[in-house]
Coordinates of C-alpha atoms in Angstrom, one line a residue:
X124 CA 7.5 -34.8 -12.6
X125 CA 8.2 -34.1 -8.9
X126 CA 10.6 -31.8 -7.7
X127 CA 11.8 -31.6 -4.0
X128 CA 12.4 -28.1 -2.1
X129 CA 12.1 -27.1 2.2
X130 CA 9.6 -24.4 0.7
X131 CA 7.9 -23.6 -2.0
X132 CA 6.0 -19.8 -2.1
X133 CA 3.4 -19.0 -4.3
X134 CA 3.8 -15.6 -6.0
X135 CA 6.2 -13.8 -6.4
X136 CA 5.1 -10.0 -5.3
X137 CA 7.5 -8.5 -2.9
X138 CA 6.8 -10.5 0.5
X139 CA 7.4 -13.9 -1.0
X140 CA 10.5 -12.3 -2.3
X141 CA 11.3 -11.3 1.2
X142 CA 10.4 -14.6 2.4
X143 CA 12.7 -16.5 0.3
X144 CA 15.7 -14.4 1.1
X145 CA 15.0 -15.0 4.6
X146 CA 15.0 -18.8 4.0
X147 CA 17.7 -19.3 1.2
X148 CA 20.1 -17.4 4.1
X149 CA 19.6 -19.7 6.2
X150 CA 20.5 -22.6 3.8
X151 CA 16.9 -23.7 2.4
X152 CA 15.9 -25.2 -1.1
X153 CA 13.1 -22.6 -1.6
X154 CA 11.0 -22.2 -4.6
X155 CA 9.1 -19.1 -6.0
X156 CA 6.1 -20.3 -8.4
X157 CA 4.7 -16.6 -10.3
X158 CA 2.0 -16.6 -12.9
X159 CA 3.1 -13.2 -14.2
X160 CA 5.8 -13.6 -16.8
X161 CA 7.5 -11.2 -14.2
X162 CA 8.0 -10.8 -10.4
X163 CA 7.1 -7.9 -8.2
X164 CA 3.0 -8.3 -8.0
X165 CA 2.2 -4.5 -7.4
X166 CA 5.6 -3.3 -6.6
X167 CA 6.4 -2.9 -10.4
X168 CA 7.7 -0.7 -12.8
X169 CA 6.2 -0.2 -16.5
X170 CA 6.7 1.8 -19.6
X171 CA 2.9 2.2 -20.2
X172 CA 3.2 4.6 -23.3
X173 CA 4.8 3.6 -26.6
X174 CA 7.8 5.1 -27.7
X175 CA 8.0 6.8 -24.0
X176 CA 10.5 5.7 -21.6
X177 CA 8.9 6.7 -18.5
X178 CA 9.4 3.8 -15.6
X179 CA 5.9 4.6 -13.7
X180 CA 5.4 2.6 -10.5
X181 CA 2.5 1.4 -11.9
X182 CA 0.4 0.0 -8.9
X183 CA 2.0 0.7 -5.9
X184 CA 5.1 3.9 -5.8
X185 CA 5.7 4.4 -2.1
X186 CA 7.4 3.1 0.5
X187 CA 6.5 3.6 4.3
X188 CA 6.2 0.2 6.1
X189 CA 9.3 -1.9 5.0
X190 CA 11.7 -1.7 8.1
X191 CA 15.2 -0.3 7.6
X192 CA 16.6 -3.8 9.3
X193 CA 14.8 -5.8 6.5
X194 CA 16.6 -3.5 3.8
X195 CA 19.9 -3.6 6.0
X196 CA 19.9 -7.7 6.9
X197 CA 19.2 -8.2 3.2
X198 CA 22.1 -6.0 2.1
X199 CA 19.6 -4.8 -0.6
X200 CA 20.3 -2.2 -3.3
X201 CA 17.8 -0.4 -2.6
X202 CA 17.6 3.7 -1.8
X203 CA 14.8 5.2 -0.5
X204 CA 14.3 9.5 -0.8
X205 CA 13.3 11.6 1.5
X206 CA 10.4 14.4 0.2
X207 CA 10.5 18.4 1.3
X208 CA 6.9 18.7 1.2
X209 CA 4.5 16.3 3.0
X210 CA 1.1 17.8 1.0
X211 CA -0.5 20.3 -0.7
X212 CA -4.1 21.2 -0.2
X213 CA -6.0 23.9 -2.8
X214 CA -9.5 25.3 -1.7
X215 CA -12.0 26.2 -3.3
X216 CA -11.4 30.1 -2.7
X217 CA -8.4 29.7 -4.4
X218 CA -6.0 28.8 -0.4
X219 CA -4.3 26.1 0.2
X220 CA -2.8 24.1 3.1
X221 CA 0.8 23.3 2.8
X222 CA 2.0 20.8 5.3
X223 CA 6.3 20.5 5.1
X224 CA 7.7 17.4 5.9
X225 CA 9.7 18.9 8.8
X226 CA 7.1 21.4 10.1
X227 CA 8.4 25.0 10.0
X228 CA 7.1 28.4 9.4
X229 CA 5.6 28.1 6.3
X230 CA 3.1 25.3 7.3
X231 CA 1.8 27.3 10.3
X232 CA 1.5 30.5 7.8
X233 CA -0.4 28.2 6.0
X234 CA -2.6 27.0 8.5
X235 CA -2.8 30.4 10.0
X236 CA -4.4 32.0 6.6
X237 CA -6.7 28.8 6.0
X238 CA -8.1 28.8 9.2
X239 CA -7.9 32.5 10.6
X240 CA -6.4 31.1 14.0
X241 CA -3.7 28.9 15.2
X242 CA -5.8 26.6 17.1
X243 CA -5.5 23.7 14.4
X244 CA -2.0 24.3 14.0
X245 CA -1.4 23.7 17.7
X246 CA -3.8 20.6 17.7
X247 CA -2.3 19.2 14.7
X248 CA 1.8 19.5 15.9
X249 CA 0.4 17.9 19.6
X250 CA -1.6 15.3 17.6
X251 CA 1.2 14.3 15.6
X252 CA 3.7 14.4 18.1
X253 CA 2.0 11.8 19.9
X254 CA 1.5 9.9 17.1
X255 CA 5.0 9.6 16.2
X256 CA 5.8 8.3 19.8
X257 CA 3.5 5.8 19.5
X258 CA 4.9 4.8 16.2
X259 CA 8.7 4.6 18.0
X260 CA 7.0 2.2 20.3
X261 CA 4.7 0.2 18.2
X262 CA 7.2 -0.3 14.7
X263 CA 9.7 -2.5 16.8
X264 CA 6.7 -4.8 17.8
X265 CA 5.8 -5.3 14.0
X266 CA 8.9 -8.3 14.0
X267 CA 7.9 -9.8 17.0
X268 CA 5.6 -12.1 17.9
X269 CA 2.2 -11.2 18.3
X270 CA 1.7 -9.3 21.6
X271 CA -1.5 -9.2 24.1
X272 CA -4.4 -6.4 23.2
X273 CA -3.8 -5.1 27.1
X274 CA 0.0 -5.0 26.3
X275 CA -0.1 -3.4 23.2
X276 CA -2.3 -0.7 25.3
X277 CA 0.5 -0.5 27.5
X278 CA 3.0 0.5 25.0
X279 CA 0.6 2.9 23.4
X280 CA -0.5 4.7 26.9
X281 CA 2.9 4.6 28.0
X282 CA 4.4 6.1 24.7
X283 CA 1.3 8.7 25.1
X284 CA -1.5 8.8 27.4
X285 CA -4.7 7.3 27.9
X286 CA -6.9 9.8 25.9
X287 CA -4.8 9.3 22.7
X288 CA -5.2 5.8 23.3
X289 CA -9.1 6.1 23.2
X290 CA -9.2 8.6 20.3
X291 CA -6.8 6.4 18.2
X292 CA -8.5 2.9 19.1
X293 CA -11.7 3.4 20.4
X294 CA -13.8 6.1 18.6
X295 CA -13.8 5.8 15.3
X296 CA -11.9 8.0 13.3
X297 CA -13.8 10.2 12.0
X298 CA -15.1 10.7 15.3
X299 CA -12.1 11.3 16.9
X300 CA -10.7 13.8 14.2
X301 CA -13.8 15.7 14.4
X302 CA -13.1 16.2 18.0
X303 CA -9.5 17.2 17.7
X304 CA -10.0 19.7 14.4
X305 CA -12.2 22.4 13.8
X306 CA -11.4 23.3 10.1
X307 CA -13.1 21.0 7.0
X308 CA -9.7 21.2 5.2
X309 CA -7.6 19.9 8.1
X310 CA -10.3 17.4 9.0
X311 CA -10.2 15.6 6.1
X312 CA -6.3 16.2 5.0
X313 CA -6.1 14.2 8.1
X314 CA -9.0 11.6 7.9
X315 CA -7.3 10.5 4.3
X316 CA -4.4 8.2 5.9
X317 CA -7.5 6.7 7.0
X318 CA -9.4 5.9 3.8
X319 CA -6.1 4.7 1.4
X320 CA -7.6 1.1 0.0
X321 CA -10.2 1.1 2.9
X322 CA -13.8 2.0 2.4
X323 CA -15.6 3.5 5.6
X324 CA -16.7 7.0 6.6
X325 CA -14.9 6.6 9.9
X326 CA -18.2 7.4 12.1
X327 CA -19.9 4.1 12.6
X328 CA -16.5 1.3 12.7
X329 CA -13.1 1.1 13.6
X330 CA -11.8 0.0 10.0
X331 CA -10.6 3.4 9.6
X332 CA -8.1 3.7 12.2
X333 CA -6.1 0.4 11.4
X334 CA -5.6 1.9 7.8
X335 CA -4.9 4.7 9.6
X336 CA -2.2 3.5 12.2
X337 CA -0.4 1.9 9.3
X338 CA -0.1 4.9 7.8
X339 CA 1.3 6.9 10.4
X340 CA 3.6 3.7 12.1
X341 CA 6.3 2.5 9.4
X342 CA 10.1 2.4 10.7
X343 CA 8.7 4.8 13.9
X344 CA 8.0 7.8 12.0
X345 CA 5.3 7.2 9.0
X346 CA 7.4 8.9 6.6
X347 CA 6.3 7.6 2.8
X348 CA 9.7 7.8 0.8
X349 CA 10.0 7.6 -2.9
X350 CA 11.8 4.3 -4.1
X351 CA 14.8 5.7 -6.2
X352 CA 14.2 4.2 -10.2
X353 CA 10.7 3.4 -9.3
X354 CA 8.6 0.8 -7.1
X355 CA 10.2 -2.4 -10.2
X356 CA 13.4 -1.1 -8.4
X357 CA 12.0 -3.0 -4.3
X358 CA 11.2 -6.0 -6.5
X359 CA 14.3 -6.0 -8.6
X360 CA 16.8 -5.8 -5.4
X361 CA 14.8 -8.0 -3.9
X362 CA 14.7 -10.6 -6.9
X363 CA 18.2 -10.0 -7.2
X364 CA 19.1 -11.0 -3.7
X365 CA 16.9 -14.1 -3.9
X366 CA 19.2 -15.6 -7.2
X367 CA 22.4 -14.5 -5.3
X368 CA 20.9 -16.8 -2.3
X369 CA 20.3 -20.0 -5.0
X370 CA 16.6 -19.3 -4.6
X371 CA 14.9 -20.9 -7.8
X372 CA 12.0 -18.3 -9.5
X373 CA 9.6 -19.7 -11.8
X374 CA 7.4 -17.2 -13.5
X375 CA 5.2 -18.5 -16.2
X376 CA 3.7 -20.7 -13.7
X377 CA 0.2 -20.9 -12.5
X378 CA -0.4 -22.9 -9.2
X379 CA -3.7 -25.3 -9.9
X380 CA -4.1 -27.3 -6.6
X381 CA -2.3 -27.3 -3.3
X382 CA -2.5 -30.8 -0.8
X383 CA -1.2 -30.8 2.7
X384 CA -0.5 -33.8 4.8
X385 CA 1.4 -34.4 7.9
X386 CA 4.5 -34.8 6.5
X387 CA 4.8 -32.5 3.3
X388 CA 2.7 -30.3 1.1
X389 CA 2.6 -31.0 -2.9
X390 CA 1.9 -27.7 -5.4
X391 CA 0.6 -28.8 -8.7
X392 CA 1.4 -25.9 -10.8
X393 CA 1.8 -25.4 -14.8
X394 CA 4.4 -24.2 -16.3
X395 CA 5.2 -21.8 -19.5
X396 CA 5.4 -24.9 -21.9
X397 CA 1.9 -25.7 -20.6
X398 CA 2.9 -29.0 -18.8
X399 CA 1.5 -30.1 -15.3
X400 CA 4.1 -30.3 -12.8
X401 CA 4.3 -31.3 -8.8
X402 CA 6.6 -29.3 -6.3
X403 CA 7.0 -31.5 -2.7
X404 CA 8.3 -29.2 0.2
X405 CA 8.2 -29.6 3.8
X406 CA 6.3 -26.2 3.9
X407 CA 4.4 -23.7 1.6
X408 CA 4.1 -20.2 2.0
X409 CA 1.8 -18.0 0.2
X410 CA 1.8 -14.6 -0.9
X411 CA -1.8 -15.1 -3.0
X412 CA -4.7 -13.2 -1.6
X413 CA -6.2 -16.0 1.1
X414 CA -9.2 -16.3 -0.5
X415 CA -7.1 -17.2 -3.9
X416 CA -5.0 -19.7 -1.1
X417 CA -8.4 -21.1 0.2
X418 CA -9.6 -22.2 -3.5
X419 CA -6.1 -23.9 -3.9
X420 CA -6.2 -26.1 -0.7
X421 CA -10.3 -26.9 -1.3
X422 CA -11.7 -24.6 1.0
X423 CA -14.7 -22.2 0.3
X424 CA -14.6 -18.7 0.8
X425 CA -17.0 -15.8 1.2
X426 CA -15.6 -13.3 1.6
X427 CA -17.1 -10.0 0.0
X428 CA -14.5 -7.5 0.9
X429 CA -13.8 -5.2 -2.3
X430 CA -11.2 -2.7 -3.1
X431 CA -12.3 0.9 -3.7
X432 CA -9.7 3.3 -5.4
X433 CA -9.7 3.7 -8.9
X434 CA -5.5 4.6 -9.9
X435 CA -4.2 7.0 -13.3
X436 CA -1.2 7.1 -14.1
X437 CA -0.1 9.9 -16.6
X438 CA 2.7 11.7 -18.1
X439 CA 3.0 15.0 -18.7
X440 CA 5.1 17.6 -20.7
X441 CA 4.4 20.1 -18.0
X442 CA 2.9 20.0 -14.7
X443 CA -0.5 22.2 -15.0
X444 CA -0.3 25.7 -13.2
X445 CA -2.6 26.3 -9.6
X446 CA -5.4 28.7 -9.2
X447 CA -3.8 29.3 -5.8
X448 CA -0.6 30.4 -7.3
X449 CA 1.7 27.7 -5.6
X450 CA 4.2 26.5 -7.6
X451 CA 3.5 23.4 -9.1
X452 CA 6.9 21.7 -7.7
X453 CA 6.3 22.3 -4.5
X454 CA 2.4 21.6 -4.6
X455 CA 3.0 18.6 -6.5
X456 CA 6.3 17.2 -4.3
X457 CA 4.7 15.9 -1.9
X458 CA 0.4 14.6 -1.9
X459 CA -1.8 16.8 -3.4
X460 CA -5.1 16.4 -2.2
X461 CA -8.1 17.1 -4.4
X462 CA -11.9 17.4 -3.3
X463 CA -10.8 15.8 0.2
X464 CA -12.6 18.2 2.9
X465 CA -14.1 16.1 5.3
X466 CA -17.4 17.6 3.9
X467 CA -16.6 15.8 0.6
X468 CA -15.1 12.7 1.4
X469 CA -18.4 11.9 4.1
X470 CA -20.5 13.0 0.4
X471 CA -18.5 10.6 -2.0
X472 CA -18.3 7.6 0.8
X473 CA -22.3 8.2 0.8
X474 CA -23.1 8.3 -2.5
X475 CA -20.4 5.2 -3.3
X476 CA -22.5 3.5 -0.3
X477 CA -25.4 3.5 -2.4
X478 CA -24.1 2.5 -6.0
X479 CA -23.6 5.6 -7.6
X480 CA -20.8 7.0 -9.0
X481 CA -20.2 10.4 -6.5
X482 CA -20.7 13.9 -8.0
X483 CA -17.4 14.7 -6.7
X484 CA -14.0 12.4 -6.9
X485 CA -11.9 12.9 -3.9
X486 CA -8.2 12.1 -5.3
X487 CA -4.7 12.6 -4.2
X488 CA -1.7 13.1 -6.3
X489 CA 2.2 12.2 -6.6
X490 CA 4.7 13.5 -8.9
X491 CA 7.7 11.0 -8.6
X492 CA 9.7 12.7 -10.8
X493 CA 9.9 16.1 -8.7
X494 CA 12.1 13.9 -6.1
X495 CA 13.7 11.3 -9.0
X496 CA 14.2 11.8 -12.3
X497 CA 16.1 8.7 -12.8
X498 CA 12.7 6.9 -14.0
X499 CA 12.9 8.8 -17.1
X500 CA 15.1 9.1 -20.2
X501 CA 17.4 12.1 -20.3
X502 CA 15.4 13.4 -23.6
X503 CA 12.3 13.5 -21.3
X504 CA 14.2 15.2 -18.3
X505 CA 15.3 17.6 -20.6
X506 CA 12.1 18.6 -21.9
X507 CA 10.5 18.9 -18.6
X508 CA 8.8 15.6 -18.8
X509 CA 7.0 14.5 -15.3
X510 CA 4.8 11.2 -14.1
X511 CA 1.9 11.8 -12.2
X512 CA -0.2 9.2 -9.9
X513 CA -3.5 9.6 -9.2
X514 CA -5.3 7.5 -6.3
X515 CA -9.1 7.9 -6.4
X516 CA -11.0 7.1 -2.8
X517 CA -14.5 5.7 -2.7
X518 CA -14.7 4.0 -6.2
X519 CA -15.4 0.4 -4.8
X520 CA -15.7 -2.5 -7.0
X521 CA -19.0 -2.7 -7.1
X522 CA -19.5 0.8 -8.9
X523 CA -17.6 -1.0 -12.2
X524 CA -19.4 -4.6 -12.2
X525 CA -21.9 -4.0 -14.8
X526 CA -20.0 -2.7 -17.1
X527 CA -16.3 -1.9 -16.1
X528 CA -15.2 -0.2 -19.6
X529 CA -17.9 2.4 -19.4
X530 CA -17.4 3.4 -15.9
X531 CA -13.8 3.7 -16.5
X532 CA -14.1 6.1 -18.9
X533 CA -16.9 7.9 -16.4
X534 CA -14.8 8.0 -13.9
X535 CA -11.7 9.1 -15.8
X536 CA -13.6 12.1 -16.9
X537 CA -14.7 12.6 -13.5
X538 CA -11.3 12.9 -11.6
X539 CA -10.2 14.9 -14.7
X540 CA -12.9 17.6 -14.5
X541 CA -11.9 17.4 -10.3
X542 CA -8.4 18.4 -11.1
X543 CA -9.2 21.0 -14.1
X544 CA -11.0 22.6 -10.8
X545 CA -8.1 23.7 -9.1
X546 CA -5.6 24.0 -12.1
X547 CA -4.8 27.2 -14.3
X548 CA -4.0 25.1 -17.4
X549 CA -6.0 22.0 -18.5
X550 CA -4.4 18.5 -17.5
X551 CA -5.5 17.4 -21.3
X552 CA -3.4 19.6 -22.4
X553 CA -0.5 19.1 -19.7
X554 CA -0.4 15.1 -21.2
X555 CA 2.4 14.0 -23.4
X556 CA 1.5 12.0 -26.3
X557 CA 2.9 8.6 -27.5
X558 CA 4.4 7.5 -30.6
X559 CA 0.8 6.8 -32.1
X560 CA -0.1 10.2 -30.6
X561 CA -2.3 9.1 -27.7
X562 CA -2.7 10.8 -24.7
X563 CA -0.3 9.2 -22.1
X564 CA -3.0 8.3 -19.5
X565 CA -4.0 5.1 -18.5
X566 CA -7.1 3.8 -15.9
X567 CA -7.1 1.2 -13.7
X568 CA -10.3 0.3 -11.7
X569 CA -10.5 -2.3 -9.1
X570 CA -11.5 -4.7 -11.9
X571 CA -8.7 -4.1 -13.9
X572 CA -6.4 -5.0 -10.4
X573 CA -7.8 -8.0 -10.0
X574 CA -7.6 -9.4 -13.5
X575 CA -4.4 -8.0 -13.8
X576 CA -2.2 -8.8 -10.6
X577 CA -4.7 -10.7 -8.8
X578 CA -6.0 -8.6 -6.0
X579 CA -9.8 -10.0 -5.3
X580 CA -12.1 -7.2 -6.4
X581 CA -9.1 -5.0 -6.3
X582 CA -8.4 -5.1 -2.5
X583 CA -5.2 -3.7 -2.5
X584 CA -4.7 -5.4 1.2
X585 CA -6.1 -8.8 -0.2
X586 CA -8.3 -8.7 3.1
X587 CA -9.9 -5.7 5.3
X588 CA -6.5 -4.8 7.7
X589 CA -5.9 -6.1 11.1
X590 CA -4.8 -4.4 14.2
X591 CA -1.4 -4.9 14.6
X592 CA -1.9 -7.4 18.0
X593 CA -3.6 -10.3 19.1
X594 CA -7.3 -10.2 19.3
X595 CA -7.9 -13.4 21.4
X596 CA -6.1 -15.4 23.6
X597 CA -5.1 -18.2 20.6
X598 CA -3.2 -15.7 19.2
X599 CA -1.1 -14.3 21.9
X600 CA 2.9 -15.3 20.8
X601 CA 1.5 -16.6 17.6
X602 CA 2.7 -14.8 14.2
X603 CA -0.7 -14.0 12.4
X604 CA 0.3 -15.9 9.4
X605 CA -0.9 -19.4 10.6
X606 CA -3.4 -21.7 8.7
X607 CA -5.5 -24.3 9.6
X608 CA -2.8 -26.8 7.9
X609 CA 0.3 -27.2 10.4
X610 CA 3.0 -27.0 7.1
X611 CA 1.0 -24.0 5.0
X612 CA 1.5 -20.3 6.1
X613 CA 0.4 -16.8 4.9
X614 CA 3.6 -14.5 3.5
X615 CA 1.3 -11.7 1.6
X616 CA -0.7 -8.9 2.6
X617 CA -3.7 -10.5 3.9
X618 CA -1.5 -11.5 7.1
X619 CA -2.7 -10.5 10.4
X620 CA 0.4 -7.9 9.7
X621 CA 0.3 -7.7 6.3
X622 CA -0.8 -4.8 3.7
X623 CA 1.3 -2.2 1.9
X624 CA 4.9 -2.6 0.7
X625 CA 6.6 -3.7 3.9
X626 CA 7.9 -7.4 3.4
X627 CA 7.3 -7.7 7.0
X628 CA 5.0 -11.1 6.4
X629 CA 8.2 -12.8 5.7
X630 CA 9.4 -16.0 6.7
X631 CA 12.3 -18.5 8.4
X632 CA 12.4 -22.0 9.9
X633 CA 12.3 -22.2 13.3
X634 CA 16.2 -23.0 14.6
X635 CA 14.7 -26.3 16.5
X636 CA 13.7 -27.3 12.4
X637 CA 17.1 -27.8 11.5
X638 CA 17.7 -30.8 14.0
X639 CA 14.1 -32.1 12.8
X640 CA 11.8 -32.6 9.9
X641 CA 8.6 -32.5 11.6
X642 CA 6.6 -29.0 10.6
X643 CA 7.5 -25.8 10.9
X644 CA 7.2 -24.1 14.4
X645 CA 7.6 -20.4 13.9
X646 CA 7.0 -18.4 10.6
X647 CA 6.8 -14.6 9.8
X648 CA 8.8 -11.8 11.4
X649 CA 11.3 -14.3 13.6
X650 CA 14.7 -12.8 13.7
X651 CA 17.7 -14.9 14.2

């Protein structure tokens, strides 16, 4: 049985979502095939604990990089919250660092009693005011087609200045922060944009500061916002939109084999009932992993690159009390960073480098539920209920390959006893039980990513990130989605411009593809 469509995308996570918006607007037959019994990939929301209704954003839980215009030219439902407090920072001498979203006296107090002087204060508000200049200038390019290295520089230099330009894309980061901060707090409050999903030390490569740039770059201002109901809530509006466009979604359906010719490209996928079934389209665009896209087509692939952050999710009856004395809603509104001095994090990356599991976990937390409640039932709100996230740094893959249950479990303890460090009351006994009276706390490795929504050794960017430009001549105008077959195109997170929750990797026909049926011209990021 062969069914006929102008596109058929492969997985449905949150770009191909976006992708086939994009195209059903524009009148295309598009098809989503999803393996999941649900859509959404990582952008998903979960009760994880019987008898709990608690909506954790399971994988991914918040938003930076998905452009306002996407949101707005989608007419999505979708609201996205503001947070007071950027992050929270307890010491081991019982300080802490508190860094407000809009910077006012409390954060230079803060920094004035960590560090004894105001120097890093001043770095850090020049620092960052350059940075969010160069985000004004550089988010805009991020729907464009891909500009020249030497013009990107331009923008940067011009948004900036030369020095910043070096320090951001020339010296690795660690390198460049060391130069700029004094304190081991600040250093590595700072250096941890740079580490989220990536695993370097930042002294000897530039890998680093891409992760880092994205960070800091989404909508011109690098705020992270918290998706109101929870990260299912992107997915859903996005789902949502796609059905109100006539966009047919298959879940339940596993794609086995995908052939390109000149004229078409056929998906042989099977379905729920376990039949084998062809989709014919003009084009196919993929939101798999490219490695999973390169076994599809025939093509061998070896690549090696692993994820490295283990995440814990819990809930909690109570959020646990602060050796430093800060209360737990504001310390826990925004990030709260645990064990990440740069002293630390250059330790664990060290220790991870050489296959063992580090003495000390750095980690960062998020209460949702300090900025939306709605993910929870009223009888939790009104017993005080919260979620917390975790997000463990330099727990690659590799740490878990010989036997992943055990070194879960190792590692749970691990962050666990890293947290009971700075906390009054034990998080044990801050965790809210289930119906069969279970701790509500659940582990996921890398392993557990990849087996469970697909992300190759748990990369959460499918593939290390890419600067944000064209690195050689070929690609100069080009979209960074291409393929080596003229009718298959990238849509996911391992596009040149892909990683995190943006739905910027999206894609439309060419206009000059209506008045022709030869292959598509143009894909991701063109606006009409």
């Amino acid at each position: 049985m062969t069914s006929e469509f102008d596109c058929v995308i492969l997985g449905g996570g949150h770009n191909g979502l976006t992708s086939a918006c994009y195209l059903a607007k524009n009148n295309k037959k598009v098809l989503i095939l999803e393996a999941l019994d649900q859509v959404g990939g990582a952008a998903v929301s979960i009760q994880a604990f019987k008898g709990k209704k608690a909506n954790l954003s399971r994988y991914s839980y918040l938003v930076s990089l998905m452009p306002q215009q996407i949101i707005d030219e989608l007419e999505l439902k979708l609201n996205l919250i503001s947070r007071s407090i950027g992050s929270y920072t307890p010491t081991k001498n019982n300080l802490g660092l508190l860094i407000e979203r809009n910077i006012g006296e409390k954060t230079k107090e803060s920094f004035l009693k960590l560090t004894g002087n105001d120097k890093d204060f001043k770095s850090w508000i020049d620092f960052y005011a350059k940075i969010e200049k160069i985000a004004q200038a550089i988010a805009p390019t991020l729907l464009k087609p891909l500009m020249s290295k030497e013009d990107f520089k331009k923008i940067v230099i011009r948004a900036s200045d030369e020095e910043t330009y070096k320090l951001l894309f020339e010296t690795p980061i660690t390198l460049a922060i060391e130069k700029l901060f004094e304190n081991d707090v600040v250093r590595g409050v700072v250096l941890t944009d740079a580490l989220i999903g990536t695993f370097t030390d930042g002294r000897k490569d530039l890998l680093g500061n891409i992760c880092f740039l994205y960070h800091l770059i989404g909508n011109g201002n690098g705020e992270w916002k918290v998706p109101e109901g929870g990260m299912g809530q992107v997915s859903n509006a996005l789902k949502e939109k796609a059905l109100e466009l006539g966009v047919e979604i298959r879940t339940n359906s596993k794609v086995i084999e995908v052939k390109s010719n000149e004229r078409n490209v056929k998906v042989h996928f099977i379905d729920k009932n376990n039949q084998q079934l062809t989709a014919q389209a003009d084009f196919v665009l993929s939101n798999l992993a490219p490695q999973v896209l390169n076994k599809l087509i025939g093509k061998s692939d070896h690549d090696q690159t692993q994820g490295c952050q283990v995440k814990i999710n819990m809930l909690l009856h109570k959020l646990p009390r602060l050796k430093t004395g800060e209360d737990p809603n504001v310390a826990f509104r925004g990030t709260l960073h645990v064990n990440e001095t740069l002293t630390e994090l250059d330790s664990s990356f060290t220790q991870a480098s050489n296959g063992l599991v580090p003495e000390v976990l750095p980690s960062e937390i998020y209460c949702h539920t300090l900025t939306d409640s709605s993910i929870l039932s009223k009888d939790l709100i009104d017993l005080g209920y919260h979620t917390i996230t975790l997000f463990g740094l330099n727990t690659p893959a590799s740490l878990f390959e010989k036997n992943n249950q055990i070194m879960r479990e190792k590692v749970k303890q691990k962050y666990l006893e890293g947290l009971n460090s700075f906390f009054v009351d034990k998080i044990e006994d801050c965790l809210a039980l289930d119906d069969d009276q279970n701790p509500c706390i659940e582990v996921k490795t890398p392993l557990d990513l990849e087996e469970s929504v697909f992300l190759p050794k748990g990369n959460i960017f499918h593939k290390p990130l890419q600067w944000p430009f064209a690195t050689s001549i070929d690609e100069v105008g080009k979209w960074g989605v291409e393929t080596e077959f003229a009718n298959v195109f990238i849509c996911g997170a391992g596009a040149k411009r892909g990683g995190g929750v943006s739905g910027i990797p999206r894609s439309e026909e060419h206009t000059s593809e209506l008045q022709s049926q030869s292959t598509i011209s143009y894909a991701v990021f063109c606006l009409k």
